[in-house]
Short mmCIF file of C-alpha atoms and ligand atoms in Angstrom, two decimals:
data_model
loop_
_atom_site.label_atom_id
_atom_site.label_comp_id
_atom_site.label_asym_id
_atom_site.label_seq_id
_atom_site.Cartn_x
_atom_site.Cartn_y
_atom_site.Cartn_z
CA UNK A 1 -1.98 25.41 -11.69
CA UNK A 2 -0.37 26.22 -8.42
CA UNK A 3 2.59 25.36 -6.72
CA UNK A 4 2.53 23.49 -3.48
CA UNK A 5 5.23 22.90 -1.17
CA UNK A 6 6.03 19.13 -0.07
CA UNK A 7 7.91 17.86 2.40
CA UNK A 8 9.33 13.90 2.47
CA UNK A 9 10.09 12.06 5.68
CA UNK A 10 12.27 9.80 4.43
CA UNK A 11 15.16 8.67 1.97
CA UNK A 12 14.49 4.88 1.17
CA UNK A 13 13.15 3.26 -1.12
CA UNK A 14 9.84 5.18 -1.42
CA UNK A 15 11.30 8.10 0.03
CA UNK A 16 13.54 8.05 -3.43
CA UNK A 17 10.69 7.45 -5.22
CA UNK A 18 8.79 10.58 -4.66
CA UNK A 19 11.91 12.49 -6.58
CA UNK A 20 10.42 10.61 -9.95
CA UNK A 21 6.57 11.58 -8.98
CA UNK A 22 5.84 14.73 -7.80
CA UNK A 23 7.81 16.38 -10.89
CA UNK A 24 5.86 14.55 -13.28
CA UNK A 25 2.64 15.13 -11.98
CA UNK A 26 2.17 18.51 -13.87
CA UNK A 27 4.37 16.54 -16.90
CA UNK A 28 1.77 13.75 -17.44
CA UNK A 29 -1.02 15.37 -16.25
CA UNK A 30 -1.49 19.29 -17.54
CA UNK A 31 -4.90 19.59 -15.96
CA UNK A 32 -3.64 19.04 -12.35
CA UNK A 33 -4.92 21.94 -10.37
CA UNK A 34 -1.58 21.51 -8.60
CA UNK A 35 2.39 21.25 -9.46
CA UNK A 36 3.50 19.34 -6.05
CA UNK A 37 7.42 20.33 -5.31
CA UNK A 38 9.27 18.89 -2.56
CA UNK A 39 10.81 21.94 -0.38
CA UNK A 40 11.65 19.67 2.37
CA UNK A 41 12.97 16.24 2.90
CA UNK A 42 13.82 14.79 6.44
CA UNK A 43 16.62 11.93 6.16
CA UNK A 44 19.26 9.97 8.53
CA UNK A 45 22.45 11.45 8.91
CA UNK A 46 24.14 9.03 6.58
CA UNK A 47 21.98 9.81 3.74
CA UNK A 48 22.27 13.30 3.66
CA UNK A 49 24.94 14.32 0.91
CA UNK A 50 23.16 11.52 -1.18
CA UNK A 51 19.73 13.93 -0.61
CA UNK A 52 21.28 17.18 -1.06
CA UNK A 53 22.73 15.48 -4.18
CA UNK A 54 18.78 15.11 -5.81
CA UNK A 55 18.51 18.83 -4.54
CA UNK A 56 17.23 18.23 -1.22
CA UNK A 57 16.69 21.37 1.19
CA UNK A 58 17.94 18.41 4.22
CA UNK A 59 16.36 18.56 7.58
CA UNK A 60 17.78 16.05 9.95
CA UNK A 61 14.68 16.78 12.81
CA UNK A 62 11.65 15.19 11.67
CA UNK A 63 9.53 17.04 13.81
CA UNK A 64 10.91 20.24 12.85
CA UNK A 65 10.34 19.13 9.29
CA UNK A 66 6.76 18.53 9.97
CA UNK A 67 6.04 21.86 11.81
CA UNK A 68 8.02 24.68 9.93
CA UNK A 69 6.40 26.31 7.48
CA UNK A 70 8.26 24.89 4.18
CA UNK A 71 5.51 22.54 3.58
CA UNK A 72 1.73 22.25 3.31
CA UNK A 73 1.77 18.73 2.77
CA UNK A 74 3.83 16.03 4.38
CA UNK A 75 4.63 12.79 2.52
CA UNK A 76 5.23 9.85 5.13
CA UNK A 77 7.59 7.00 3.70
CA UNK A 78 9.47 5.81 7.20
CA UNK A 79 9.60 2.93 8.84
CA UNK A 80 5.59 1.85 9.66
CA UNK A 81 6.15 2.67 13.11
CA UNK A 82 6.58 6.29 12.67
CA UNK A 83 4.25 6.70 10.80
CA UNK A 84 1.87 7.27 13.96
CA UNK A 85 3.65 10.22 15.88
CA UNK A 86 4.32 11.97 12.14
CA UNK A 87 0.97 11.69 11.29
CA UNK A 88 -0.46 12.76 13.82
CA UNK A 89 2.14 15.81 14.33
CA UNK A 90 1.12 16.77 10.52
CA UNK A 91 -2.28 16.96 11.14
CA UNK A 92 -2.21 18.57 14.40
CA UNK A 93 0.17 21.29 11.87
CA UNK A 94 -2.89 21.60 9.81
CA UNK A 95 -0.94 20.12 6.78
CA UNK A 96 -2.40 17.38 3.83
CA UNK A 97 -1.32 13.73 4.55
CA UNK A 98 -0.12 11.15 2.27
CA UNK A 99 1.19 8.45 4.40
CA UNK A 100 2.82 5.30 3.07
CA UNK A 101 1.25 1.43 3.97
CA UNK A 102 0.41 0.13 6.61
CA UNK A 103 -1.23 2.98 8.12
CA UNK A 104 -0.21 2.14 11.25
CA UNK A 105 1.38 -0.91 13.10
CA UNK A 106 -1.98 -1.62 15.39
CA UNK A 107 -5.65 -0.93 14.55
CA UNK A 108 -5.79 1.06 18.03
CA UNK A 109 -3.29 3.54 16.06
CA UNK A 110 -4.88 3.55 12.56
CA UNK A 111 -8.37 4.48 14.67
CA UNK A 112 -6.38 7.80 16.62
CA UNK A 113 -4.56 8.67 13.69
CA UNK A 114 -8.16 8.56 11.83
CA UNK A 115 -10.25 9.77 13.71
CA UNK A 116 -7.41 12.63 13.78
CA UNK A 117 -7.86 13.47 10.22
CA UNK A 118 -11.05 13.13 10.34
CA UNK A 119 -11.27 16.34 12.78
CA UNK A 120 -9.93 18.91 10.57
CA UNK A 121 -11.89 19.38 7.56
CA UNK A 122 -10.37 19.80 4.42
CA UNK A 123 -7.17 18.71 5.10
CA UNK A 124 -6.47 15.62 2.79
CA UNK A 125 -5.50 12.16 4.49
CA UNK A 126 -4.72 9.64 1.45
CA UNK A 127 -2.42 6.61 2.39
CA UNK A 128 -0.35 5.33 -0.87
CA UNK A 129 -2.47 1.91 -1.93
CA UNK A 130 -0.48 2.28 -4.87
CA UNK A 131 -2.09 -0.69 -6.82
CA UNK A 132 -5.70 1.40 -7.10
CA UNK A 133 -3.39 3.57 -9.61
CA UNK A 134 -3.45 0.53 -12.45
CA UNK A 135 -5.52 0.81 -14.58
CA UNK A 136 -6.23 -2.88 -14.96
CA UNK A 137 -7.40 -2.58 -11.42
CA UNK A 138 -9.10 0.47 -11.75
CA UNK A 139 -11.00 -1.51 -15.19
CA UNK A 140 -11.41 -4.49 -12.65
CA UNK A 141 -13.42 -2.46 -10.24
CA UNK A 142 -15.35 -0.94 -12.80
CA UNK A 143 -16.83 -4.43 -13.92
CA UNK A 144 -17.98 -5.41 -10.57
CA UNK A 145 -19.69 -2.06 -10.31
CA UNK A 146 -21.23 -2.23 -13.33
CA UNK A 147 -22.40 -6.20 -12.50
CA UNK A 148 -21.32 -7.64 -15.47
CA UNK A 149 -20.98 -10.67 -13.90
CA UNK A 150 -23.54 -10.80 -10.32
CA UNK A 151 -22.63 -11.80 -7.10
CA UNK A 152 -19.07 -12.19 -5.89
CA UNK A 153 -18.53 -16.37 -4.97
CA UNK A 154 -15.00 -16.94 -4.40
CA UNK A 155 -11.68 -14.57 -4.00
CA UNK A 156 -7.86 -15.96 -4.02
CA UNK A 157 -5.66 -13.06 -3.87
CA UNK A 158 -1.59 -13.43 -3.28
CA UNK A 159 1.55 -10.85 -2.61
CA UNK A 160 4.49 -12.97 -2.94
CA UNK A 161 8.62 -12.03 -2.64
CA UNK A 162 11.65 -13.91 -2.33
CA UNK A 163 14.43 -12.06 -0.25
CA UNK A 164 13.42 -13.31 3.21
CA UNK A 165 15.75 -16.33 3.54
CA UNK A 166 18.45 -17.01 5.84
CA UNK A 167 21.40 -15.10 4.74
CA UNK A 168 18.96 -12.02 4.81
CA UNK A 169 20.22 -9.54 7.41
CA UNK A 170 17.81 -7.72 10.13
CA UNK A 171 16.46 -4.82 9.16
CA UNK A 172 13.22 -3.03 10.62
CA UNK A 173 10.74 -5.11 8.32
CA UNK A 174 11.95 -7.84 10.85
CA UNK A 175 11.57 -5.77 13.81
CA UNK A 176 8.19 -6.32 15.80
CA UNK A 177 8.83 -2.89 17.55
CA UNK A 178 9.49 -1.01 13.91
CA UNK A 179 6.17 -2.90 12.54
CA UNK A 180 7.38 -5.82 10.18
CA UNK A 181 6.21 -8.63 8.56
CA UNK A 182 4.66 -9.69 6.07
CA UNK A 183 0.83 -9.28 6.47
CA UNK A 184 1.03 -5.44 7.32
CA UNK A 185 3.92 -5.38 4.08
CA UNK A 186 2.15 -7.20 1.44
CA UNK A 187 -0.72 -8.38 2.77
CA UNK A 188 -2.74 -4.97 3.84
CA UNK A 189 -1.96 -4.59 -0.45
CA UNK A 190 -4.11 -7.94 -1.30
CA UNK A 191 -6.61 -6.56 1.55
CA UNK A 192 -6.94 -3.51 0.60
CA UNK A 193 -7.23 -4.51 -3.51
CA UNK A 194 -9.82 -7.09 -2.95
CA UNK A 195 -12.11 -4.36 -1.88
CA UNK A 196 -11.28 -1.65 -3.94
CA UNK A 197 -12.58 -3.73 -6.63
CA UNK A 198 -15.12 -5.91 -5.01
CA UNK A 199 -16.49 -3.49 -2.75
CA UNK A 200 -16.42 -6.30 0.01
CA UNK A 201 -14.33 -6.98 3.37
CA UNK A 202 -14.18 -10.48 4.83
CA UNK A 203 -16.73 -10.47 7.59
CA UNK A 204 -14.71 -13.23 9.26
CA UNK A 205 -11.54 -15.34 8.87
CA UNK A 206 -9.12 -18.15 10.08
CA UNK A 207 -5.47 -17.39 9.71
CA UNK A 208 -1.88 -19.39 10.13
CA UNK A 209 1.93 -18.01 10.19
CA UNK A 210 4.69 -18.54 10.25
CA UNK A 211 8.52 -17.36 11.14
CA UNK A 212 10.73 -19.59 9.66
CA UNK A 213 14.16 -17.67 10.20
CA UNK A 214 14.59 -17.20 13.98
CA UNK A 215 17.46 -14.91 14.15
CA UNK A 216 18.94 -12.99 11.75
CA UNK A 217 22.15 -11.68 11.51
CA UNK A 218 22.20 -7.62 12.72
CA UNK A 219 23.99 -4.72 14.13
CA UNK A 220 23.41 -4.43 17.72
CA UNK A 221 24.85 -0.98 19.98
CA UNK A 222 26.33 -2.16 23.14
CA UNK A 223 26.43 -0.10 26.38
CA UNK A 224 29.81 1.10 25.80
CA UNK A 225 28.58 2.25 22.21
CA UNK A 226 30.64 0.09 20.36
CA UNK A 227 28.38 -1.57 17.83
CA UNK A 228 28.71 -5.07 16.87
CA UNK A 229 27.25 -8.11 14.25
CA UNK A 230 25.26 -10.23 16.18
CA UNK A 231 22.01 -12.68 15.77
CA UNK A 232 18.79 -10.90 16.55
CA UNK A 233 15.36 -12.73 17.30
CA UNK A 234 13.16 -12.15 14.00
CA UNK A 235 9.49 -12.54 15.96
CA UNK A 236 7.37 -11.12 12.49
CA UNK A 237 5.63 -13.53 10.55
CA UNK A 238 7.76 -14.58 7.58
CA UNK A 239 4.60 -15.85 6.09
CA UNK A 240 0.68 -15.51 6.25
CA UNK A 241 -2.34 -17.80 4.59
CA UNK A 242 -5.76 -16.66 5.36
CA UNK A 243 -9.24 -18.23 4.42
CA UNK A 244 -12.05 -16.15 5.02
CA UNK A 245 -15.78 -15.32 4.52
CA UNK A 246 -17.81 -12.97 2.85
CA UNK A 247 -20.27 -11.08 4.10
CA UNK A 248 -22.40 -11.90 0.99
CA UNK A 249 -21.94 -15.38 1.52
CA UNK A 250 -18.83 -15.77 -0.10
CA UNK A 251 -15.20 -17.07 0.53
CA UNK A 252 -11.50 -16.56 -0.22
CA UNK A 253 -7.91 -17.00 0.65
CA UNK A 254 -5.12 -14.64 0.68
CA UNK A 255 -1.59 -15.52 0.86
CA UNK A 256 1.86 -13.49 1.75
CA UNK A 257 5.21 -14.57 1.75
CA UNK A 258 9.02 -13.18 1.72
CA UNK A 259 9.97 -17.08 0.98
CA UNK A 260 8.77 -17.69 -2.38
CA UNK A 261 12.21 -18.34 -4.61
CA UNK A 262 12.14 -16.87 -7.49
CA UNK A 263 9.16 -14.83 -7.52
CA UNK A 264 10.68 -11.13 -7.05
CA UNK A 265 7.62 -9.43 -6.63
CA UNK A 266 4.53 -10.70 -7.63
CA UNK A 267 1.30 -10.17 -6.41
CA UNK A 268 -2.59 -10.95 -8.00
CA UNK A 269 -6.04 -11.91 -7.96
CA UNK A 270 -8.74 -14.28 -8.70
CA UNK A 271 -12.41 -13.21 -8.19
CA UNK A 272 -14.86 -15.28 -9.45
CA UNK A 273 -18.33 -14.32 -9.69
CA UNK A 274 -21.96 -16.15 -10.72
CA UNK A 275 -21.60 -15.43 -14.57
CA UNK A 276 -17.76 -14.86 -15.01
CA UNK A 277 -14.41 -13.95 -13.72
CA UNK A 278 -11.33 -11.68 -13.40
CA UNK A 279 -7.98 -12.26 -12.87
CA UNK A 280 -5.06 -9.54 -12.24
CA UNK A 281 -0.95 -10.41 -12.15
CA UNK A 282 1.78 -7.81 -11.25
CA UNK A 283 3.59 -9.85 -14.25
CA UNK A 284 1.18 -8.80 -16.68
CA UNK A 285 0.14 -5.53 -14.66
CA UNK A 286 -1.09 -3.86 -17.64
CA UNK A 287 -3.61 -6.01 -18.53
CA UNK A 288 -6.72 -7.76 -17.09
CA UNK A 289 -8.10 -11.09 -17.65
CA UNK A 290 -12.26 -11.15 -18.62
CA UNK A 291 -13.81 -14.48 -18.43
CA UNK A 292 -16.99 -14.27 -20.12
CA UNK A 293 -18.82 -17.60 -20.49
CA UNK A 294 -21.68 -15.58 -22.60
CA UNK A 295 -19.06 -15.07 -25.02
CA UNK A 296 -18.84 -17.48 -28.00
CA UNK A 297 -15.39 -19.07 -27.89
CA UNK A 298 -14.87 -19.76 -24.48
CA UNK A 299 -11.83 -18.63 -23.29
CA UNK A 300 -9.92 -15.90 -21.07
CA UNK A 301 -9.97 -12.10 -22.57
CA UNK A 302 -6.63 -10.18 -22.42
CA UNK A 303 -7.54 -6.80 -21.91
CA UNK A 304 -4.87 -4.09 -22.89
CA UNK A 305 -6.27 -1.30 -20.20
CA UNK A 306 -3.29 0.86 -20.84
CA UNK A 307 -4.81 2.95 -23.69
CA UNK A 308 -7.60 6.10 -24.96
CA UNK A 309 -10.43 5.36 -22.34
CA UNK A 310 -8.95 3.58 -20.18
CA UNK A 311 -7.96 5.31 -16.44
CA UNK A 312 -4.59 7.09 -16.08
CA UNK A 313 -3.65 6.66 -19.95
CA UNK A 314 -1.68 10.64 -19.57
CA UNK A 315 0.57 9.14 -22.91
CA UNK A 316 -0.06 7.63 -25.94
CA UNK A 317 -1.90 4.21 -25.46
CA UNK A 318 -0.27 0.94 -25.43
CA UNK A 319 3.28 2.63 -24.16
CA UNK A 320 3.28 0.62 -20.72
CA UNK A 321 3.05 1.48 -17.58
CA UNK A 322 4.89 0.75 -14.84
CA UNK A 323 5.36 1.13 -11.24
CA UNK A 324 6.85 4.95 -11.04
CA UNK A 325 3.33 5.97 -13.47
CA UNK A 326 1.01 4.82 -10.80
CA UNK A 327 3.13 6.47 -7.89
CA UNK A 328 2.90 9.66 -9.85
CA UNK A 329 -0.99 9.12 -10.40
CA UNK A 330 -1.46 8.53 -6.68
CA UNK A 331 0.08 11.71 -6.65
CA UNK A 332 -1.96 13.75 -9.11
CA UNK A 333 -5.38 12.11 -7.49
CA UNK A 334 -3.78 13.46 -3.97
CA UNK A 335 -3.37 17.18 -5.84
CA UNK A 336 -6.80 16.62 -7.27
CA UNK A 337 -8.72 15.68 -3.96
CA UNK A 338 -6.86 18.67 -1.93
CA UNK A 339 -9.00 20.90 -4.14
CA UNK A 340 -12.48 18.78 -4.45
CA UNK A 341 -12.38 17.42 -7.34
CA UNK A 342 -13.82 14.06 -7.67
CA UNK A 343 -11.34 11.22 -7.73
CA UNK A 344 -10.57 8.97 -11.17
CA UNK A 345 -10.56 6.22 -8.99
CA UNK A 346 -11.03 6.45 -5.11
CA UNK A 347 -8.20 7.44 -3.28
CA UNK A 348 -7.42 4.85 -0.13
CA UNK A 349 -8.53 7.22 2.84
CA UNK A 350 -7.23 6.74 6.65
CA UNK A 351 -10.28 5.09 7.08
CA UNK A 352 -10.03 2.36 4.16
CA UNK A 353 -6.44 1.95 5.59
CA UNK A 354 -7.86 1.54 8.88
CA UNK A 355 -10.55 -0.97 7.86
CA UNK A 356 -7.34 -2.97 6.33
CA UNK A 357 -5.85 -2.43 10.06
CA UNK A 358 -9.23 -4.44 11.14
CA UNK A 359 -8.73 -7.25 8.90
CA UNK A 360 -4.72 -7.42 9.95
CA UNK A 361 -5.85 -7.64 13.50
CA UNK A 362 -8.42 -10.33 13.31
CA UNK A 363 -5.37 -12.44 11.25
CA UNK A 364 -3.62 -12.09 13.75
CA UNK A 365 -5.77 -12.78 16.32
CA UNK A 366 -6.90 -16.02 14.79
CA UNK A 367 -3.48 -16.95 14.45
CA UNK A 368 -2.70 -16.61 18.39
CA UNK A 369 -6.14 -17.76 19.34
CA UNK A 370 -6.76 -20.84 17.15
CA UNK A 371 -10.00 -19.92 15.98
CA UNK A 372 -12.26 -17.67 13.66
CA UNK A 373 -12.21 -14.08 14.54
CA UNK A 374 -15.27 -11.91 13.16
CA UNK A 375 -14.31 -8.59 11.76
CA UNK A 376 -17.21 -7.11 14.65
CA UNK A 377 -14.94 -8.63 17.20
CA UNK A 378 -12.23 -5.72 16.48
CA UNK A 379 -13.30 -1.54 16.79
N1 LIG B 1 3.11 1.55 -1.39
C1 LIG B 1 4.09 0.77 -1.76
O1 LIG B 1 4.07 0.18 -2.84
C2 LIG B 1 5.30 0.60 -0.87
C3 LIG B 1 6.45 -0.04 -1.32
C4 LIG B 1 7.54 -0.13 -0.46
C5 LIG B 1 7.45 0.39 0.83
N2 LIG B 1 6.29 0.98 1.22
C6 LIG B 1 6.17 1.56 2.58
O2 LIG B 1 6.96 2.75 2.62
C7 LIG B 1 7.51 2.91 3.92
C8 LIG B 1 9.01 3.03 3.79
O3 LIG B 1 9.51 1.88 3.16
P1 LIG B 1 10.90 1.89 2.36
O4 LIG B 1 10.90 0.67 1.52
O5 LIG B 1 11.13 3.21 1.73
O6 LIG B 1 11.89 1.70 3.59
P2 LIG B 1 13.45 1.95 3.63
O7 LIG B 1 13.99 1.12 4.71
O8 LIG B 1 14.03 1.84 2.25
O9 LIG B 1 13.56 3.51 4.05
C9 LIG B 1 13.07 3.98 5.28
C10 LIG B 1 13.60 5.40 5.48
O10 LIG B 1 13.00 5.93 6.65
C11 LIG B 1 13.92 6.82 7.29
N3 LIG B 1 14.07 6.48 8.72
C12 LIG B 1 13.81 7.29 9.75
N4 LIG B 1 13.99 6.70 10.91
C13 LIG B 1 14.38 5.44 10.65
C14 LIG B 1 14.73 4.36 11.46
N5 LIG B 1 14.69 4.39 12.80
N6 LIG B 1 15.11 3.21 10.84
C15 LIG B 1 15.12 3.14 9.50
N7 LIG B 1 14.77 4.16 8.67
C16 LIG B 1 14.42 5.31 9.24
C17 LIG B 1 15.22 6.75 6.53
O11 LIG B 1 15.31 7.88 5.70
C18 LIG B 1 15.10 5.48 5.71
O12 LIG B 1 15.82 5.55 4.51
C19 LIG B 1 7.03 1.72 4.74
O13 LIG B 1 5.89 2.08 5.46
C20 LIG B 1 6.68 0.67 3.68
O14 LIG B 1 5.68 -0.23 4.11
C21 LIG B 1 5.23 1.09 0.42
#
């Protein structure tokens, strides 16, 4: 097992969360080819002694962080509208790519950036789907390709949260410029799930939203730079509902919200095929729902798919997992695919995470046009 030198744009939330992954890669997983350490770490000014604190080696340039030579793989987790000019600087620095969701903040970016990656052989370009890491999901996806149950009819799939309300300040997942809203936050998830277990895109859809805060209290830098509190336009979509079809003559519906009180953070799916079903909640994230109507006793299956056999079980079986244990096995399939070995599950490539930018864009154009868009309609 080799070492390999990481570098982190970015101290958020995800940014954080890589300091819990990439050590335990090599922990859960002792026949990882590679033991990922972070060398680097760009932040913001003001979270600097808070990085150094984790043992950072700080970089406040993020281009200089991408170029130098203290990495050979650059983890993206900024804002989505950086994640353009750092990918692309990465690539162009002939360094591995893991780049957080959405891949970009317009399908004309997601193509550059892939076809980008696509250019240099060898050079990995994996964008953190996280949810292909559970293995109730990973299960899931295994039943459809092993047609247990035929053709796929009907798909509802939802990514729901509850902090977008009025008293909730601006920040950059309100900012059009920065790449906010909902769809590209939760819903490229739910896009992006449906066909890593399916297999299938929709082929065409109608789409509404919505922005039901206006303004939003922010801090705004005056000419003088003096900054002060003021209201700021919020122009994302607070809220998405899509119906679409299938290219196998299908249908479903996918829903996204940051307006659902009292649901924190809960996302699923339905899929409902000629001779059965599945069914997937964040709630229960360890398990999977099997409806089998060939089984005697009618009646929903919970499936435990954390344990021996199942994918990703690195501990003893039935100790749950949770959200940090996929993030690290996103992680180990990243080491993994950076030296050719085949994937546990598929990783989401630029181009899956492009494909999702497709889908975005015809949602949104259907919601500014009125009418169906078909997925052909949008290169
Ligand atoms: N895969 C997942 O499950 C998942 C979950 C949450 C977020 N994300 C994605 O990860 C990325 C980062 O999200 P996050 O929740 O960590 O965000 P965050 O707001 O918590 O952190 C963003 C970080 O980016 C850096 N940054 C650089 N320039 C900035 C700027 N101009 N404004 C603000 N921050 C700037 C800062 O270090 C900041 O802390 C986004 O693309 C988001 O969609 C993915």
């Amino acid at each position: 097992m080799r070492d390999m030198k990481v570098a982190v744009l970015g101290f958020g939330a995800m940014g954080r969360a890589r300091n819990v992954a990439y050590p335990n890669v090599a922990k859960y997983y002792g026949d990882s080819p590679i033991n990922p350490v972070i060398t680097q770490g760009f932040v913001l000014e003001r979270e600097a002694d808070a990085a150094r604190k984790l043992g950072w080696d700080v970089n406040l340039d993020m281009m200089d962080t991408i170029q130098n030579d203290k990495s050979e793989y650059v983890d993206i987790c900024l804002p989505n509208a950086l994640h353009y000019s750092a990918a692309l600087a990465a690539i162009e620095a002939k360094k591995h790519v893991f780049c957080e969701k959405p891949l970009a903040i317009s399908v004309d970016e997601a193509r550059e950036m892939t076809e980008a990656a696509e250019a240099v052989p060898g050079l990995l370009n994996s964008v953190n789907f996280i949810y292909r890491r559970c293995p109730a999901n990973v299960f899931a996806r295994q039943i459809v390709q092993e047609n247990w149950f035929g053709k796929l009819l009907e798909a509802r799939s939802y990514y729901n949260q509850s902090w977008g309300g009025p008293n909730t300040g601006f920040g950059w997942r309100f900012d059009v410029k920065a790449g906010g809203g909902t769809l590209g936050d939760l819903g490229s998830h739910a896009i992006d799930m449906l066909y890593f277990v399916t297999g299938m895109r929709p082929s065409e859809v109608v789409a509404t939203q919505v922005t039901h805060v206006k303004e939003r209290m922010g801090n705004v830098t005056k000419s003088d730079g003096s900054v002060v509190r003021e209201p700021i336009p919020n122009e994302v979509d607070d809220g998405t509902r899509v119906v679409y079809n299938l290219p196998n003559g299908g249908i479903g519906s996918l829903e996204c919200t940051r307006n659902a009180w009292g649901t924190e953070n809960t996302q699923g799916y339905e899929f409902y095929f000629e001779n059965g079903a599945i069914r997937w909640s964040y709630d229960e994230v360890n398990y999977l729902e099997v409806y089998d109507p060939s089984v005697r006793g009618r009646g929903w299956r919970r499936v435990l798919c954390n344990q021996g056999g199942f994918a990703y079980c690195h501990f003893a079986g039935g100790h749950m997992d949770g959200y940090r244990d996929f993030l690290t096995s996103a992680c180990y399939e990243n080491m993994r695919a950076i030296e050719g070995m085949d994937p546990i599950a598929p990783i989401a490539t630029f181009r899956d995470a492009y494909e999702v930018e497709r889908t975005i864009e015809a949602i949104r154009r259907s919601h500014r046009e009125r009418r169906w868009v078909k997925l052909d309609e949008i290169k």
